[in-house]
Amino acid sequence: MATDTPAAGATTFRHAPLVRDLFIADPSAHVFDGRIYVYGSHDVDEPARDDEPGSGFVMRDYRVLSMDRIGGPVTVHAPGLRLEDVPWASMQLWAPDATEHDGRYYLYFPAKDAEGIFRIGVATGDRPEGPFTAQPEPIAGSYSIDPAVFADADGARYLYFGGIHGGQLQRWVSGRYDASMGITDLQQPEAPALMPRVARLSDDLLSFAETPREVMLLDDDGALLRGGDLDRRFFEAAWVHRHDGRYYFTYSTGDTHTIAYATGDSPYGPFTYRGVVLAPVQGWTTHHSIVDVDGRWYLFYHDTELSDRTHLRSAKVAELVHEADGRIRTIDPFVR
């Protein structure tokens, strides 16, 4: 595993942490009622409690940040949801996301169940910051990690999810959970890579309206990205936004430490790889969201500037630029 040191040639961090008195990672940003809300993992320094990849990430609650403008004062809200308030969950409240519908707020989150299998749950509340009340069971048919909600122009909402290694996606290739598939990926570098998943949500936003399907990520020749293509293949942290009629699927490449992007004509894909949104940050993990705030686009991400430790991360924000030809200008997290 890479050490928590800045990328070669880095001189100083380009963006400041949103808050300095607690660790918030995996920031998912949305604008609700004219205010920016950031939903993230609440990193804590506790002993690992399992023996699989990601065991150091033992988060036990969700904290929500909010601000009325980019660069403005940040409010840290009380815990919106705690592990002990989720009837089916045993550990590890990892990266969440949220959406709003008819004045109701929905928080989607992964956690391990009593058998150590990651599932995705949903909790609801009357305020964007919570508190949220979890449904008694995870979403039927859900698995793996990193749920991200995309609301299309027609009102349909899609849930993207999945992550290899600690996210267990490799254990679901048969359609059923199989622990014998290991703790990394398929170990088939010349075969198609494991792909993220997507399912349209039901009208009440509490269940899947369809069986989850693979999101196909392609190269310029229309071939599926390969498992050994570490610079481009999907690892975790799916996110979708739409700009000028294009759908942008963005994601973490994991052990090559970039946020990459691919474009397509449908929320289901396929998506063709286009390049890098965010160059490697300090810290092993990288995770993000992209949001339109008053006509300007922003990338929220995390790094380990305040801790220099992989499992204690801080949320940051940077302006994101879509070029006239549809490309995204790569963001360097360092001033060099």
XYZ file of C-alpha atoms in Angstrom:
336
model
C 0.000 0.000 0.000
C 1.248 3.487 -0.838
C 2.457 5.706 1.972
C 0.743 8.955 2.856
C 3.185 11.337 1.191
C 2.463 14.053 -1.359
C 2.924 13.208 -5.026
C 6.388 13.771 -6.456
C 7.089 17.433 -7.082
C 4.312 18.699 -4.815
C 5.126 21.807 -2.823
C 1.952 22.752 -0.971
C -1.721 21.857 -0.817
C -3.886 23.831 -3.222
C -7.152 23.668 -1.229
C -7.913 24.016 2.481
C -9.897 21.495 4.557
C -13.541 22.461 5.009
C -13.257 21.775 8.740
C -10.291 21.142 10.999
C -11.820 19.743 14.197
C -13.086 16.410 12.855
C -12.308 14.111 9.939
C -14.853 13.928 7.120
C -14.091 11.784 4.057
C -15.913 10.661 0.881
C -17.785 13.983 0.597
C -21.054 13.850 -1.345
C -22.288 17.380 -1.967
C -25.774 18.582 -2.903
C -27.653 21.867 -2.976
C -30.956 21.749 -1.095
C -33.089 24.890 -0.692
C -30.188 27.104 -1.763
C -27.744 25.709 0.804
C -24.835 23.323 0.183
C -24.874 20.102 2.202
C -21.970 17.665 2.340
C -22.593 14.073 3.404
C -19.473 12.125 4.255
C -17.871 9.342 6.201
C -16.882 10.345 9.748
C -13.361 8.978 10.169
C -12.324 7.998 13.690
C -9.121 6.603 15.153
C -10.240 3.249 16.535
C -8.775 -0.274 16.337
C -9.689 -2.336 13.292
C -12.333 -4.984 13.993
C -12.113 -7.343 11.026
C -9.344 -8.908 8.961
C -10.311 -7.814 5.448
C -9.116 -4.844 3.339
C -10.490 -1.611 4.702
C -10.549 -2.856 8.285
C -9.059 0.414 9.526
C -12.156 2.341 8.414
C -14.466 1.737 11.376
C -16.805 4.733 11.091
C -19.792 4.628 13.447
C -21.942 7.637 12.518
C -22.606 10.233 9.831
C -21.960 13.940 10.246
C -23.298 16.485 7.754
C -21.575 19.747 6.852
C -23.413 22.718 5.368
C -22.613 26.189 4.054
C -24.501 28.927 2.266
C -21.751 29.469 -0.313
C -18.453 28.002 -1.439
C -15.775 29.469 0.816
C -18.297 30.540 3.445
C -18.526 29.449 7.086
C -19.154 25.721 7.510
C -21.707 24.364 9.969
C -21.033 20.925 11.469
C -24.344 19.309 12.332
C -25.065 16.779 15.049
C -24.813 13.117 14.043
C -27.522 12.404 11.487
C -27.429 8.628 11.854
C -25.576 6.286 14.245
C -24.596 2.668 13.770
C -26.608 1.576 16.806
C -29.749 3.059 15.241
C -29.538 0.836 12.129
C -31.319 -2.430 13.063
C -29.554 -4.615 10.503
C -26.016 -3.152 10.573
C -23.076 -4.529 12.545
C -20.185 -2.221 11.580
C -18.551 0.214 9.147
C -20.796 3.058 8.030
C -18.852 3.852 4.860
C -19.394 6.489 2.137
C -23.024 7.766 1.960
C -25.079 9.928 -0.374
C -28.417 11.717 -0.183
C -31.300 13.037 -2.241
C -34.512 15.023 -1.699
C -38.059 14.424 -2.911
C -41.219 16.340 -1.946
C -39.595 17.831 1.135
C -38.325 14.471 2.389
C -34.626 13.611 2.573
C -33.138 10.201 1.876
C -29.729 9.054 3.087
C -28.219 6.018 1.342
C -25.394 4.241 3.102
C -23.431 0.972 3.133
C -22.737 -1.119 6.219
C -21.871 -4.703 7.017
C -24.702 -6.902 8.198
C -24.435 -9.525 10.934
C -22.683 -11.906 8.524
C -20.052 -9.352 7.514
C -21.592 -8.719 4.090
C -21.874 -5.143 2.868
C -25.436 -4.077 2.082
C -26.931 -0.684 1.254
C -29.528 0.878 3.487
C -31.695 3.957 3.309
C -32.766 6.311 6.089
C -35.236 9.184 5.885
C -35.674 12.529 7.580
C -37.501 15.847 7.438
C -34.371 18.007 7.300
C -31.356 17.755 4.988
C -28.989 17.390 7.943
C -31.151 14.796 9.662
C -31.747 13.187 12.029
C -32.489 10.220 9.794
C -34.455 7.089 10.650
C -33.149 3.902 9.041
C -35.414 1.384 7.373
C -35.511 -1.893 9.323
C -33.805 -3.858 6.525
C -31.286 -3.006 3.798
C -32.536 -2.449 0.259
C -33.517 -5.834 -1.153
C -31.006 -6.935 -3.777
C -28.344 -4.466 -2.645
C -24.692 -5.270 -2.029
C -21.201 -3.749 -1.959
C -20.488 -0.090 -1.128
C -20.467 3.576 -2.161
C -24.089 4.344 -3.115
C -24.487 7.507 -5.186
C -27.835 8.918 -6.293
C -28.319 10.680 -9.626
C -31.568 12.551 -10.339
C -32.135 12.891 -14.079
C -34.030 15.730 -15.762
C -37.198 13.596 -16.029
C -37.241 13.016 -12.276
C -36.022 9.413 -12.400
C -33.395 8.577 -9.788
C -30.659 6.035 -10.213
C -28.489 4.463 -7.535
C -24.911 3.655 -8.549
C -22.807 1.472 -6.275
C -19.914 -0.963 -6.031
C -16.310 -1.291 -4.969
C -13.700 -4.017 -5.312
C -11.238 -5.200 -2.643
C -12.824 -4.216 0.711
C -16.040 -3.321 -1.108
C -16.637 -7.037 -1.884
C -17.871 -6.525 -5.472
C -15.647 -9.408 -6.628
C -17.690 -11.739 -4.438
C -20.890 -11.097 -6.395
C -19.867 -12.145 -9.922
C -22.128 -15.205 -9.772
C -25.106 -13.154 -8.592
C -24.751 -14.556 -5.070
C -22.255 -13.740 -2.333
C -19.221 -16.023 -2.529
C -16.440 -15.357 -0.021
C -14.116 -17.717 -1.890
C -13.704 -15.053 -4.583
C -11.158 -13.388 -2.320
C -10.311 -9.932 -1.058
C -9.025 -8.120 -4.164
C -10.492 -8.538 -7.638
C -10.933 -11.377 -10.135
C -7.143 -11.776 -10.606
C -7.721 -11.882 -14.367
C -5.790 -8.944 -15.844
C -6.679 -9.743 -19.469
C -10.397 -10.280 -18.792
C -12.938 -7.462 -18.568
C -12.683 -5.598 -15.280
C -15.355 -5.738 -12.624
C -17.902 -3.075 -13.444
C -19.928 -0.828 -11.118
C -23.671 -1.333 -10.752
C -26.742 0.819 -11.308
C -30.449 0.418 -10.590
C -33.328 2.839 -11.029
C -35.004 3.566 -7.707
C -38.695 3.012 -7.031
C -41.048 5.973 -6.811
C -40.840 5.971 -3.011
C -37.018 5.892 -3.219
C -36.860 3.036 -0.703
C -36.200 0.111 -3.041
C -34.899 -0.841 -6.477
C -37.396 -0.641 -9.319
C -35.326 -3.154 -11.287
C -32.535 -5.677 -10.919
C -29.163 -3.921 -10.706
C -27.163 -4.047 -13.916
C -23.512 -3.519 -14.816
C -22.308 -0.098 -15.919
C -20.056 -0.805 -18.895
C -16.828 1.217 -19.067
C -15.185 1.192 -22.488
C -11.992 2.295 -24.175
C -11.886 4.392 -27.350
C -12.288 1.250 -29.477
C -15.483 0.236 -27.678
C -13.866 -2.625 -25.775
C -14.502 -3.171 -22.078
C -11.720 -1.933 -19.831
C -9.562 -4.821 -18.623
C -8.890 -5.937 -15.084
C -5.180 -5.254 -15.464
C -5.710 -1.711 -16.747
C -5.109 -0.197 -13.324
C -4.908 3.362 -14.631
C -8.450 3.244 -16.004
C -10.470 0.400 -14.505
C -13.134 0.989 -11.847
C -12.200 0.499 -8.190
C -14.888 2.372 -6.197
C -16.599 5.761 -5.653
C -19.055 6.025 -8.554
C -20.653 9.419 -9.199
C -22.757 10.700 -12.112
C -23.563 14.218 -13.238
C -24.976 15.649 -16.468
C -23.583 18.641 -18.330
C -24.608 19.958 -21.770
C -26.539 16.775 -22.506
C -23.677 14.418 -21.649
C -23.658 11.994 -18.760
C -20.367 11.917 -16.900
C -19.515 8.799 -14.927
C -16.669 9.558 -12.495
C -14.921 7.112 -10.205
C -11.785 6.211 -8.259
C -9.125 3.993 -9.824
C -8.061 2.924 -6.321
C -4.458 1.752 -6.284
C -3.469 4.203 -9.031
C -5.043 7.003 -6.992
C -6.908 9.106 -9.566
C -10.496 10.225 -10.042
C -11.241 9.286 -13.648
C -14.166 10.100 -15.911
C -16.058 8.529 -18.781
C -18.940 9.897 -20.844
C -22.104 8.471 -22.333
C -25.566 9.219 -23.666
C -27.642 7.417 -21.033
C -27.590 7.114 -17.238
C -27.150 3.375 -17.794
C -24.108 3.850 -20.013
C -22.094 2.533 -21.687
C -19.482 5.150 -20.798
C -16.260 5.726 -22.700
C -13.134 6.577 -20.707
C -11.978 10.169 -21.312
C -9.348 11.063 -18.740
C -8.544 12.213 -15.221
C -10.591 14.642 -13.127
C -8.335 14.699 -10.051
C -4.642 13.823 -9.877
C -3.452 11.768 -6.868
C -3.923 13.385 -3.476
C -1.945 12.771 -0.307
C -3.305 9.548 1.155
C -4.102 6.151 -0.318
C -7.814 6.612 -0.926
C -9.511 9.124 -3.189
C -13.266 9.777 -3.335
C -15.326 12.681 -4.630
C -18.573 14.281 -5.752
C -19.384 16.901 -8.397
C -22.118 19.519 -7.943
C -23.485 22.603 -9.699
C -23.685 25.610 -7.370
C -25.317 28.670 -8.941
C -24.114 27.736 -12.424
C -20.530 26.927 -11.423
C -19.277 23.382 -10.951
C -17.283 22.112 -7.984
C -15.418 18.968 -7.087
C -15.520 17.861 -3.454
C -12.776 15.431 -2.472
C -10.655 14.354 0.496
C -7.017 13.955 1.456
C -4.893 13.405 4.567
C -3.355 16.868 4.941
C -4.342 17.239 8.613
C -3.403 13.734 9.776
C -0.953 12.186 7.291
C -2.803 8.919 8.009
C -4.850 6.989 5.451
C -7.918 6.458 7.656
C -8.171 10.065 8.940
C -9.199 12.227 6.018
C -10.401 15.777 5.454
C -12.981 17.041 2.945
C -12.005 19.799 0.500
C -13.508 21.597 -2.494
C -12.141 22.817 -5.834
C -13.732 24.510 -8.818
C -14.252 22.143 -11.751
C -14.136 23.255 -15.392
C -15.871 21.582 -18.342
C -14.031 22.532 -21.522
C -15.971 23.547 -24.640
C -15.330 20.143 -26.225
C -16.768 18.292 -23.226
C -13.494 17.373 -21.585
C -12.986 18.015 -17.878
C -9.881 20.001 -16.970
C -7.694 17.915 -14.662
C -7.386 19.306 -11.135
C -4.008 19.129 -9.410
C -4.449 19.078 -5.603
C -0.976 20.591 -5.143
C 0.723 23.847 -6.078
C 4.003 22.750 -7.655
